[in-house]
Amino acid sequence: MEKLIIEGGQQLQGTVRISGFKNAAVAIIPATVLAGDTCVIDNLPQISDVKILADMLSSLGATVKELRPNTLEINTTAMKDCYADYELAKELRASYYLLGAALGRFKKAKVAYPGGCSIGSRPIDQHIKGFEALGAKVTIEHGIISVEAEKLVGAEIYLDVVSVGATINIMLAAVMAEGTTVIDNAAKEPHIVDMANFLNCMGADVKGAGTDVIKIKGVEKLGGCIHTVIPDQIEAGTYMIAAAAAGGDVLIDNVIPKHLEAITAKLKEMGVNIIENGESLRIISSGNLKNVSIKTLVYPGFPTDLQQPMSSLLTTAKGTGIVAETIFEGRFKHVDELKRMGANIKVEGRVAVIHGVKNLTGAKVVASDLRAGASLVVAGLMAKGETEIENVQYIDRGYDQLEQKLISLGAKVRREHRE
Ligand code: EPZ
């Protein structure tokens, strides 16, 4: 059992470099199945989700080599089909991207129903709707999703819910379908654009990514390519919030400021000074901030993945803040842990009302999921005394070298192995 121990109250100073985007990486790695060739993916974050996916591809017949710590060479030539059983797929939700990629290349795939964070029901009906619209037969038996098609024919698909996963999975299945596919009401997140760039680099014809209408003209075959993953919008946002919470002067380097507009606007509203300079943001904060309200929305709205870290920041801001979580119905599991640290929060359904308190106090707390873990780190940086966070493995799924980066900014953080 690993724990993070944080001694709160230290201001943060210095520079932190943001790693590659987890949610882009966990889609692009499975997408290499489409190439049937060798791809080199650079700027991958060193997180457990990337390692799990690399091992998964290897066990499915691909050859995966680590060229450098953040660079994988993935050769999927030898793969003949794709059957990811429960043992393989249970580790992470993104295993479902193998369905779209293997359907696109082999016209068939079997993947165990996805696992993932406990933040809500997380249905995949829109993924299935897209695959069926392209001509695939989808069955779910004994916890295995099977997709199969004689051939895939382009179609017009309207997403009933704006879904990142469904948008990407349909793109993967459609790139070598006959004819044109149009995805209406598509997700517009930065990693959708990164995926489209990767697919086009392999020889696909994808247009409109980043808007709510994506057009995909099917091509005969794809080939290998070299791709650099974009910086992690959510990791960057988490460090922005941590700097605002702890107070200090932090330069967050290797970011795309455009991707962070929603969080930048909210932090400025609270009284944080943010200076944009090319690919970096400078965060200057006294730590004494005004409370605000946030509502999570699809991109370019306030990202649901930053709702939990932001909720921690609001617990000691002056006044009252309202947090409305419109994307996932179960994304307030961190609230009970924040209350153990002295937060004054009341949750009613998808809304949390946060009354700012003078300070939090360190406590033993448990991370229930990846971003809940991040919210407890933010709280621990602010709290008086020591905070001990259990279930650090959740945090390691999505944050590359978290404690090293925080320590380099002056935080007092250590990892302990406890039986
Ligand atoms: C991706 O999850 C991310 N995960 C999540 O990040 C992120 O919170 C989410 O997008 C929203 O931005 C990865 O990229 C691996 P969705 P995904 O499909 O694709 C509903 C993190 O912390 N929906 O956009 O599963 C769904 O219930 C993780 O890094 C359907 O109804 O999210 C939700 O309410 C957590 N039917 C909404 O859409 C479907 O078929 C958005 O979900 C699919 C989704």
PDB file of N, CA and C in Angstrom, residues 56-148:
ATOM      1  N   MET A  56      -0.690  -4.332 -22.909  1.00  0.00           N
ATOM      2  CA  MET A  56      -1.887  -4.938 -23.521  1.00  0.00           C
ATOM      3  C   MET A  56      -1.638  -5.179 -25.008  1.00  0.00           C
ATOM      4  N   LEU A  57      -1.078  -4.184 -25.695  1.00  0.00           N
ATOM      5  CA  LEU A  57      -0.799  -4.330 -27.133  1.00  0.00           C
ATOM      6  C   LEU A  57       0.223  -5.446 -27.360  1.00  0.00           C
ATOM      7  N   SER A  58       1.224  -5.513 -26.511  1.00  0.00           N
ATOM      8  CA  SER A  58       2.249  -6.575 -26.657  1.00  0.00           C
ATOM      9  C   SER A  58       1.589  -7.941 -26.533  1.00  0.00           C
ATOM     10  N   SER A  59       0.678  -8.080 -25.572  1.00  0.00           N
ATOM     11  CA  SER A  59       0.050  -9.407 -25.376  1.00  0.00           C
ATOM     12  C   SER A  59      -0.912  -9.735 -26.511  1.00  0.00           C
ATOM     13  N   LEU A  60      -1.262  -8.707 -27.307  1.00  0.00           N
ATOM     14  CA  LEU A  60      -2.160  -8.954 -28.458  1.00  0.00           C
ATOM     15  C   LEU A  60      -1.364  -9.170 -29.744  1.00  0.00           C
ATOM     16  N   GLY A  61      -0.027  -9.204 -29.630  1.00  0.00           N
ATOM     17  CA  GLY A  61       0.785  -9.541 -30.807  1.00  0.00           C
ATOM     18  C   GLY A  61       1.571  -8.387 -31.382  1.00  0.00           C
ATOM     19  N   ALA A  62       1.447  -7.193 -30.822  1.00  0.00           N
ATOM     20  CA  ALA A  62       2.243  -6.061 -31.330  1.00  0.00           C
ATOM     21  C   ALA A  62       3.634  -6.127 -30.718  1.00  0.00           C
ATOM     22  N   THR A  63       4.589  -5.438 -31.374  1.00  0.00           N
ATOM     23  CA  THR A  63       5.939  -5.311 -30.796  1.00  0.00           C
ATOM     24  C   THR A  63       6.087  -3.881 -30.296  1.00  0.00           C
ATOM     25  N   VAL A  64       6.294  -3.744 -28.981  1.00  0.00           N
ATOM     26  CA  VAL A  64       6.362  -2.398 -28.375  1.00  0.00           C
ATOM     27  C   VAL A  64       7.748  -2.207 -27.763  1.00  0.00           C
ATOM     28  N   LYS A  65       8.433  -1.148 -28.219  1.00  0.00           N
ATOM     29  CA  LYS A  65       9.784  -0.874 -27.701  1.00  0.00           C
ATOM     30  C   LYS A  65       9.830   0.538 -27.111  1.00  0.00           C
ATOM     31  N   GLU A  66      10.448   0.671 -25.930  1.00  0.00           N
ATOM     32  CA  GLU A  66      10.632   2.004 -25.357  1.00  0.00           C
ATOM     33  C   GLU A  66      11.937   2.580 -25.907  1.00  0.00           C
ATOM     34  N   LEU A  67      11.820   3.529 -26.839  1.00  0.00           N
ATOM     35  CA  LEU A  67      13.033   4.113 -27.454  1.00  0.00           C
ATOM     36  C   LEU A  67      13.709   5.062 -26.471  1.00  0.00           C
ATOM     37  N   ARG A  68      12.854   5.800 -25.735  1.00  0.00           N
ATOM     38  CA  ARG A  68      13.339   6.724 -24.685  1.00  0.00           C
ATOM     39  C   ARG A  68      12.250   6.728 -23.600  1.00  0.00           C
ATOM     40  N   PRO A  69      12.485   7.323 -22.415  1.00  0.00           N
ATOM     41  CA  PRO A  69      11.465   7.246 -21.362  1.00  0.00           C
ATOM     42  C   PRO A  69      10.056   7.703 -21.805  1.00  0.00           C
ATOM     43  N   ASN A  70       9.956   8.655 -22.729  1.00  0.00           N
ATOM     44  CA  ASN A  70       8.623   9.158 -23.113  1.00  0.00           C
ATOM     45  C   ASN A  70       8.260   8.787 -24.538  1.00  0.00           C
ATOM     46  N   THR A  71       8.977   7.818 -25.103  1.00  0.00           N
ATOM     47  CA  THR A  71       8.766   7.500 -26.525  1.00  0.00           C
ATOM     48  C   THR A  71       8.630   5.995 -26.734  1.00  0.00           C
ATOM     49  N   LEU A  72       7.520   5.596 -27.366  1.00  0.00           N
ATOM     50  CA  LEU A  72       7.313   4.172 -27.676  1.00  0.00           C
ATOM     51  C   LEU A  72       7.326   3.979 -29.184  1.00  0.00           C
ATOM     52  N   GLU A  73       7.962   2.871 -29.615  1.00  0.00           N
ATOM     53  CA  GLU A  73       7.870   2.435 -31.011  1.00  0.00           C
ATOM     54  C   GLU A  73       6.926   1.236 -31.004  1.00  0.00           C
ATOM     55  N   ILE A  74       5.811   1.353 -31.728  1.00  0.00           N
ATOM     56  CA  ILE A  74       4.778   0.299 -31.694  1.00  0.00           C
ATOM     57  C   ILE A  74       4.578  -0.251 -33.094  1.00  0.00           C
ATOM     58  N   ASN A  75       4.896  -1.550 -33.264  1.00  0.00           N
ATOM     59  CA  ASN A  75       4.734  -2.198 -34.568  1.00  0.00           C
ATOM     60  C   ASN A  75       3.582  -3.196 -34.465  1.00  0.00           C
ATOM     61  N   THR A  76       2.493  -2.909 -35.182  1.00  0.00           N
ATOM     62  CA  THR A  76       1.291  -3.774 -35.072  1.00  0.00           C
ATOM     63  C   THR A  76       1.126  -4.648 -36.316  1.00  0.00           C
ATOM     64  N   THR A  77       2.186  -4.753 -37.120  1.00  0.00           N
ATOM     65  CA  THR A  77       2.101  -5.544 -38.359  1.00  0.00           C
ATOM     66  C   THR A  77       1.637  -6.973 -38.093  1.00  0.00           C
ATOM     67  N   ALA A  78       2.212  -7.576 -37.047  1.00  0.00           N
ATOM     68  CA  ALA A  78       1.994  -9.021 -36.814  1.00  0.00           C
ATOM     69  C   ALA A  78       0.604  -9.323 -36.240  1.00  0.00           C
ATOM     70  N   MET A  79      -0.104  -8.275 -35.812  1.00  0.00           N
ATOM     71  CA  MET A  79      -1.431  -8.544 -35.204  1.00  0.00           C
ATOM     72  C   MET A  79      -2.399  -9.058 -36.259  1.00  0.00           C
ATOM     73  N   LYS A  80      -3.138 -10.147 -35.901  1.00  0.00           N
ATOM     74  CA  LYS A  80      -4.096 -10.714 -36.854  1.00  0.00           C
ATOM     75  C   LYS A  80      -5.537 -10.458 -36.395  1.00  0.00           C
ATOM     76  N   ASP A  81      -5.723 -10.257 -35.087  1.00  0.00           N
ATOM     77  CA  ASP A  81      -7.067  -9.940 -34.583  1.00  0.00           C
ATOM     78  C   ASP A  81      -6.907  -9.325 -33.192  1.00  0.00           C
ATOM     79  N   CYS A  82      -8.009  -9.159 -32.486  1.00  0.00           N
ATOM     80  CA  CYS A  82      -7.912  -8.513 -31.180  1.00  0.00           C
ATOM     81  C   CYS A  82      -8.933  -9.105 -30.223  1.00  0.00           C
ATOM     82  N   TYR A  83      -8.427  -9.812 -29.211  1.00  0.00           N
ATOM     83  CA  TYR A  83      -9.306 -10.330 -28.160  1.00  0.00           C
ATOM     84  C   TYR A  83      -8.696  -9.949 -26.809  1.00  0.00           C
ATOM     85  N   ALA A  84      -9.263  -8.868 -26.223  1.00  0.00           N
ATOM     86  CA  ALA A  84      -8.744  -8.387 -24.926  1.00  0.00           C
ATOM     87  C   ALA A  84      -9.694  -8.868 -23.841  1.00  0.00           C
ATOM     88  N   ASP A  85      -9.292  -9.917 -23.118  1.00  0.00           N
ATOM     89  CA  ASP A  85     -10.209 -10.493 -22.120  1.00  0.00           C
ATOM     90  C   ASP A  85     -10.264  -9.631 -20.860  1.00  0.00           C
ATOM     91  N   TYR A  86     -11.061 -10.087 -19.869  1.00  0.00           N
ATOM     92  CA  TYR A  86     -11.285  -9.275 -18.667  1.00  0.00           C
ATOM     93  C   TYR A  86      -9.963  -8.986 -17.951  1.00  0.00           C
ATOM     94  N   GLU A  87      -9.121 -10.013 -17.858  1.00  0.00           N
ATOM     95  CA  GLU A  87      -7.841  -9.812 -17.146  1.00  0.00           C
ATOM     96  C   GLU A  87      -7.063  -8.650 -17.761  1.00  0.00           C
ATOM     97  N   LEU A  88      -7.147  -8.567 -19.081  1.00  0.00           N
ATOM     98  CA  LEU A  88      -6.397  -7.504 -19.775  1.00  0.00           C
ATOM     99  C   LEU A  88      -7.135  -6.177 -19.655  1.00  0.00           C
ATOM    100  N   ALA A  89      -8.433  -6.199 -19.951  1.00  0.00           N
ATOM    101  CA  ALA A  89      -9.153  -4.931 -20.171  1.00  0.00           C
ATOM    102  C   ALA A  89      -9.634  -4.287 -18.887  1.00  0.00           C
ATOM    103  N   LYS A  90      -9.627  -5.051 -17.760  1.00  0.00           N
ATOM    104  CA  LYS A  90     -10.302  -4.519 -16.560  1.00  0.00           C
ATOM    105  C   LYS A  90      -9.553  -3.314 -15.962  1.00  0.00           C
ATOM    106  N   GLU A  91      -8.286  -3.190 -16.300  1.00  0.00           N
ATOM    107  CA  GLU A  91      -7.468  -2.162 -15.649  1.00  0.00           C
ATOM    108  C   GLU A  91      -7.884  -0.734 -16.006  1.00  0.00           C
ATOM    109  N   LEU A  92      -8.329  -0.568 -17.270  1.00  0.00           N
ATOM    110  CA  LEU A  92      -8.654   0.838 -17.585  1.00  0.00           C
ATOM    111  C   LEU A  92      -9.699   0.934 -18.690  1.00  0.00           C
ATOM    112  N   ARG A  93     -10.476   2.003 -18.588  1.00  0.00           N
ATOM    113  CA  ARG A  93     -11.604   2.244 -19.476  1.00  0.00           C
ATOM    114  C   ARG A  93     -11.165   2.357 -20.930  1.00  0.00           C
ATOM    115  N   ALA A  94      -9.980   2.933 -21.139  1.00  0.00           N
ATOM    116  CA  ALA A  94      -9.536   3.245 -22.508  1.00  0.00           C
ATOM    117  C   ALA A  94      -9.305   1.976 -23.321  1.00  0.00           C
ATOM    118  N   SER A  95      -9.385   0.798 -22.654  1.00  0.00           N
ATOM    119  CA  SER A  95      -9.214  -0.449 -23.422  1.00  0.00           C
ATOM    120  C   SER A  95     -10.302  -0.559 -24.483  1.00  0.00           C
ATOM    121  N   TYR A  96     -11.402   0.206 -24.299  1.00  0.00           N
ATOM    122  CA  TYR A  96     -12.492   0.083 -25.286  1.00  0.00           C
ATOM    123  C   TYR A  96     -12.129   0.709 -26.627  1.00  0.00           C
ATOM    124  N   TYR A  97     -11.036   1.493 -26.681  1.00  0.00           N
ATOM    125  CA  TYR A  97     -10.616   2.034 -27.984  1.00  0.00           C
ATOM    126  C   TYR A  97     -10.100   0.916 -28.903  1.00  0.00           C
ATOM    127  N   LEU A  98      -9.752  -0.231 -28.298  1.00  0.00           N
ATOM    128  CA  LEU A  98      -9.325  -1.373 -29.127  1.00  0.00           C
ATOM    129  C   LEU A  98     -10.482  -1.850 -29.993  1.00  0.00           C
ATOM    130  N   LEU A  99     -11.709  -1.658 -29.526  1.00  0.00           N
ATOM    131  CA  LEU A  99     -12.883  -2.063 -30.322  1.00  0.00           C
ATOM    132  C   LEU A  99     -12.903  -1.301 -31.642  1.00  0.00           C
ATOM    133  N   GLY A 100     -12.824   0.029 -31.570  1.00  0.00           N
ATOM    134  CA  GLY A 100     -12.892   0.842 -32.796  1.00  0.00           C
ATOM    135  C   GLY A 100     -11.715   0.582 -33.699  1.00  0.00           C
ATOM    136  N   ALA A 101     -10.526   0.474 -33.108  1.00  0.00           N
ATOM    137  CA  ALA A 101      -9.310   0.306 -33.930  1.00  0.00           C
ATOM    138  C   ALA A 101      -9.298  -1.070 -34.598  1.00  0.00           C
ATOM    139  N   ALA A 102      -9.620  -2.116 -33.836  1.00  0.00           N
ATOM    140  CA  ALA A 102      -9.591  -3.480 -34.413  1.00  0.00           C
ATOM    141  C   ALA A 102     -10.749  -3.684 -35.392  1.00  0.00           C
ATOM    142  N   LEU A 103     -11.885  -3.057 -35.104  1.00  0.00           N
ATOM    143  CA  LEU A 103     -13.006  -3.125 -36.069  1.00  0.00           C
ATOM    144  C   LEU A 103     -12.587  -2.451 -37.362  1.00  0.00           C
ATOM    145  N   GLY A 104     -11.913  -1.328 -37.232  1.00  0.00           N
ATOM    146  CA  GLY A 104     -11.470  -0.577 -38.418  1.00  0.00           C
ATOM    147  C   GLY A 104     -10.484  -1.368 -39.256  1.00  0.00           C
ATOM    148  N   ARG A 105      -9.611  -2.149 -38.593  1.00  0.00           N
ATOM    149  CA  ARG A 105      -8.578  -2.860 -39.371  1.00  0.00           C
ATOM    150  C   ARG A 105      -8.988  -4.279 -39.730  1.00  0.00           C
ATOM    151  N   PHE A 106      -9.505  -5.019 -38.684  1.00  0.00           N
ATOM    152  CA  PHE A 106      -9.778  -6.465 -38.898  1.00  0.00           C
ATOM    153  C   PHE A 106     -11.251  -6.752 -39.169  1.00  0.00           C
ATOM    154  N   LYS A 107     -12.093  -5.718 -39.058  1.00  0.00           N
ATOM    155  CA  LYS A 107     -13.549  -5.857 -39.171  1.00  0.00           C
ATOM    156  C   LYS A 107     -14.125  -6.736 -38.067  1.00  0.00           C
ATOM    157  N   LYS A 108     -13.336  -6.934 -36.997  1.00  0.00           N
ATOM    158  CA  LYS A 108     -13.876  -7.671 -35.847  1.00  0.00           C
ATOM    159  C   LYS A 108     -12.986  -7.417 -34.627  1.00  0.00           C
ATOM    160  N   ALA A 109     -13.606  -7.586 -33.437  1.00  0.00           N
ATOM    161  CA  ALA A 109     -12.829  -7.432 -32.187  1.00  0.00           C
ATOM    162  C   ALA A 109     -13.663  -7.950 -31.032  1.00  0.00           C
ATOM    163  N   LYS A 110     -12.973  -8.370 -29.996  1.00  0.00           N
ATOM    164  CA  LYS A 110     -13.660  -8.745 -28.745  1.00  0.00           C
ATOM    165  C   LYS A 110     -12.899  -8.085 -27.591  1.00  0.00           C
ATOM    166  N   VAL A 111     -13.601  -7.282 -26.815  1.00  0.00           N
ATOM    167  CA  VAL A 111     -12.952  -6.608 -25.677  1.00  0.00           C
ATOM    168  C   VAL A 111     -13.873  -6.701 -24.465  1.00  0.00           C
ATOM    169  N   ALA A 112     -13.321  -7.036 -23.325  1.00  0.00           N
ATOM    170  CA  ALA A 112     -14.139  -7.118 -22.103  1.00  0.00           C
ATOM    171  C   ALA A 112     -14.706  -5.737 -21.780  1.00  0.00           C
ATOM    172  N   TYR A 113     -15.917  -5.757 -21.212  1.00  0.00           N
ATOM    173  CA  TYR A 113     -16.588  -4.504 -20.866  1.00  0.00           C
ATOM    174  C   TYR A 113     -15.621  -3.648 -20.035  1.00  0.00           C
ATOM    175  N   PRO A 114     -15.516  -2.341 -20.329  1.00  0.00           N
ATOM    176  CA  PRO A 114     -14.453  -1.531 -19.726  1.00  0.00           C
ATOM    177  C   PRO A 114     -14.585  -1.307 -18.231  1.00  0.00           C
ATOM    178  N   GLY A 115     -13.449  -1.153 -17.595  1.00  0.00           N
ATOM    179  CA  GLY A 115     -13.412  -0.773 -16.172  1.00  0.00           C
ATOM    180  C   GLY A 115     -13.309   0.729 -16.104  1.00  0.00           C
ATOM    181  N   GLY A 116     -12.536   1.264 -15.150  1.00  0.00           N
ATOM    182  CA  GLY A 116     -12.327   2.724 -15.127  1.00  0.00           C
ATOM    183  C   GLY A 116     -12.687   3.309 -13.779  1.00  0.00           C
ATOM    184  N   CYS A 117     -12.604   4.610 -13.657  1.00  0.00           N
ATOM    185  CA  CYS A 117     -12.827   5.299 -12.385  1.00  0.00           C
ATOM    186  C   CYS A 117     -14.293   5.208 -11.955  1.00  0.00           C
ATOM    187  N   SER A 118     -14.516   5.255 -10.629  1.00  0.00           N
ATOM    188  CA  SER A 118     -15.888   5.144 -10.116  1.00  0.00           C
ATOM    189  C   SER A 118     -16.513   6.542 -10.010  1.00  0.00           C
ATOM    190  N   ILE A 119     -16.784   7.158 -11.163  1.00  0.00           N
ATOM    191  CA  ILE A 119     -17.346   8.521 -11.111  1.00  0.00           C
ATOM    192  C   ILE A 119     -18.748   8.583 -11.695  1.00  0.00           C
ATOM    193  N   GLY A 120     -19.286   7.404 -12.030  1.00  0.00           N
ATOM    194  CA  GLY A 120     -20.639   7.430 -12.594  1.00  0.00           C
ATOM    195  C   GLY A 120     -20.871   6.174 -13.416  1.00  0.00           C
ATOM    196  N   SER A 121     -22.024   6.069 -14.041  1.00  0.00           N
ATOM    197  CA  SER A 121     -22.409   4.810 -14.703  1.00  0.00           C
ATOM    198  C   SER A 121     -21.544   4.526 -15.934  1.00  0.00           C
ATOM    199  N   ARG A 122     -21.210   5.530 -16.691  1.00  0.00           N
ATOM    200  CA  ARG A 122     -20.298   5.446 -17.860  1.00  0.00           C
ATOM    201  C   ARG A 122     -20.767   4.433 -18.904  1.00  0.00           C
ATOM    202  N   PRO A 123     -21.950   4.650 -19.437  1.00  0.00           N
ATOM    203  CA  PRO A 123     -22.472   3.762 -20.498  1.00  0.00           C
ATOM    204  C   PRO A 123     -21.652   3.874 -21.783  1.00  0.00           C
ATOM    205  N   ILE A 124     -21.841   2.903 -22.684  1.00  0.00           N
ATOM    206  CA  ILE A 124     -21.144   2.976 -23.990  1.00  0.00           C
ATOM    207  C   ILE A 124     -22.147   2.841 -25.139  1.00  0.00           C
ATOM    208  N   ASP A 125     -23.396   3.205 -24.867  1.00  0.00           N
ATOM    209  CA  ASP A 125     -24.438   3.084 -25.901  1.00  0.00           C
ATOM    210  C   ASP A 125     -24.143   3.895 -27.164  1.00  0.00           C
ATOM    211  N   GLN A 126     -23.490   5.033 -27.018  1.00  0.00           N
ATOM    212  CA  GLN A 126     -23.201   5.860 -28.199  1.00  0.00           C
ATOM    213  C   GLN A 126     -22.070   5.257 -29.047  1.00  0.00           C
ATOM    214  N   HIS A 127     -21.147   4.573 -28.377  1.00  0.00           N
ATOM    215  CA  HIS A 127     -20.106   3.855 -29.125  1.00  0.00           C
ATOM    216  C   HIS A 127     -20.790   2.783 -29.987  1.00  0.00           C
ATOM    217  N   ILE A 128     -21.681   2.024 -29.346  1.00  0.00           N
ATOM    218  CA  ILE A 128     -22.358   0.914 -30.030  1.00  0.00           C
ATOM    219  C   ILE A 128     -23.231   1.433 -31.172  1.00  0.00           C
ATOM    220  N   LYS A 129     -23.908   2.547 -30.885  1.00  0.00           N
ATOM    221  CA  LYS A 129     -24.747   3.176 -31.940  1.00  0.00           C
ATOM    222  C   LYS A 129     -23.894   3.502 -33.168  1.00  0.00           C
ATOM    223  N   GLY A 130     -22.704   4.020 -32.941  1.00  0.00           N
ATOM    224  CA  GLY A 130     -21.812   4.386 -34.057  1.00  0.00           C
ATOM    225  C   GLY A 130     -21.338   3.164 -34.823  1.00  0.00           C
ATOM    226  N   PHE A 131     -20.910   2.126 -34.086  1.00  0.00           N
ATOM    227  CA  PHE A 131     -20.423   0.908 -34.757  1.00  0.00           C
ATOM    228  C   PHE A 131     -21.541   0.279 -35.604  1.00  0.00           C
ATOM    229  N   GLU A 132     -22.754   0.237 -35.033  1.00  0.00           N
ATOM    230  CA  GLU A 132     -23.886  -0.379 -35.771  1.00  0.00           C
ATOM    231  C   GLU A 132     -24.235   0.448 -37.002  1.00  0.00           C
ATOM    232  N   ALA A 133     -24.129   1.772 -36.883  1.00  0.00           N
ATOM    233  CA  ALA A 133     -24.437   2.637 -38.033  1.00  0.00           C
ATOM    234  C   ALA A 133     -23.466   2.373 -39.179  1.00  0.00           C
ATOM    235  N   LEU A 134     -22.252   1.960 -38.847  1.00  0.00           N
ATOM    236  CA  LEU A 134     -21.233   1.664 -39.873  1.00  0.00           C
ATOM    237  C   LEU A 134     -21.389   0.256 -40.441  1.00  0.00           C
ATOM    238  N   GLY A 135     -22.318  -0.516 -39.873  1.00  0.00           N
ATOM    239  CA  GLY A 135     -22.572  -1.850 -40.432  1.00  0.00           C
ATOM    240  C   GLY A 135     -22.088  -2.990 -39.564  1.00  0.00           C
ATOM    241  N   ALA A 136     -21.642  -2.693 -38.370  1.00  0.00           N
ATOM    242  CA  ALA A 136     -21.137  -3.774 -37.501  1.00  0.00           C
ATOM    243  C   ALA A 136     -22.267  -4.383 -36.685  1.00  0.00           C
ATOM    244  N   LYS A 137     -22.080  -5.683 -36.358  1.00  0.00           N
ATOM    245  CA  LYS A 137     -23.000  -6.360 -35.433  1.00  0.00           C
ATOM    246  C   LYS A 137     -22.324  -6.350 -34.061  1.00  0.00           C
ATOM    247  N   VAL A 138     -23.045  -5.853 -33.049  1.00  0.00           N
ATOM    248  CA  VAL A 138     -22.443  -5.736 -31.712  1.00  0.00           C
ATOM    249  C   VAL A 138     -23.206  -6.636 -30.745  1.00  0.00           C
ATOM    250  N   THR A 139     -22.476  -7.512 -30.056  1.00  0.00           N
ATOM    251  CA  THR A 139     -23.138  -8.333 -29.017  1.00  0.00           C
ATOM    252  C   THR A 139     -22.339  -8.212 -27.721  1.00  0.00           C
ATOM    253  N   ILE A 140     -23.084  -8.325 -26.600  1.00  0.00           N
ATOM    254  CA  ILE A 140     -22.417  -8.295 -25.288  1.00  0.00           C
ATOM    255  C   ILE A 140     -22.841  -9.555 -24.546  1.00  0.00           C
ATOM    256  N   GLU A 141     -21.884 -10.482 -24.385  1.00  0.00           N
ATOM    257  CA  GLU A 141     -22.193 -11.749 -23.684  1.00  0.00           C
ATOM    258  C   GLU A 141     -21.055 -12.060 -22.706  1.00  0.00           C
ATOM    259  N   HIS A 142     -21.450 -12.514 -21.525  1.00  0.00           N
ATOM    260  CA  HIS A 142     -20.451 -12.883 -20.496  1.00  0.00           C
ATOM    261  C   HIS A 142     -19.428 -11.776 -20.267  1.00  0.00           C
ATOM    262  N   GLY A 143     -19.881 -10.522 -20.363  1.00  0.00           N
ATOM    263  CA  GLY A 143     -19.002  -9.390 -20.071  1.00  0.00           C
ATOM    264  C   GLY A 143     -18.033  -9.036 -21.178  1.00  0.00           C
ATOM    265  N   ILE A 144     -18.232  -9.678 -22.334  1.00  0.00           N
ATOM    266  CA  ILE A 144     -17.354  -9.387 -23.487  1.00  0.00           C
ATOM    267  C   ILE A 144     -18.170  -8.678 -24.569  1.00  0.00           C
ATOM    268  N   ILE A 145     -17.629  -7.571 -25.064  1.00  0.00           N
ATOM    269  CA  ILE A 145     -18.249  -6.853 -26.184  1.00  0.00           C
ATOM    270  C   ILE A 145     -17.622  -7.388 -27.469  1.00  0.00           C
ATOM    271  N   SER A 146     -18.455  -7.923 -28.357  1.00  0.00           N
ATOM    272  CA  SER A 146     -17.951  -8.407 -29.654  1.00  0.00           C
ATOM    273  C   SER A 146     -18.506  -7.533 -30.766  1.00  0.00           C
ATOM    274  N   VAL A 147     -17.619  -7.103 -31.657  1.00  0.00           N
ATOM    275  CA  VAL A 147     -18.060  -6.328 -32.823  1.00  0.00           C
ATOM    276  C   VAL A 147     -17.565  -7.052 -34.072  1.00  0.00           C
ATOM    277  N   GLU A 148     -18.377  -7.081 -35.111  1.00  0.00           N
ATOM    278  CA  GLU A 148     -18.000  -7.793 -36.339  1.00  0.00           C
ATOM    279  C   GLU A 148     -18.768  -7.192 -37.518  1.00  0.00           C
TER     280      GLU A 148
END
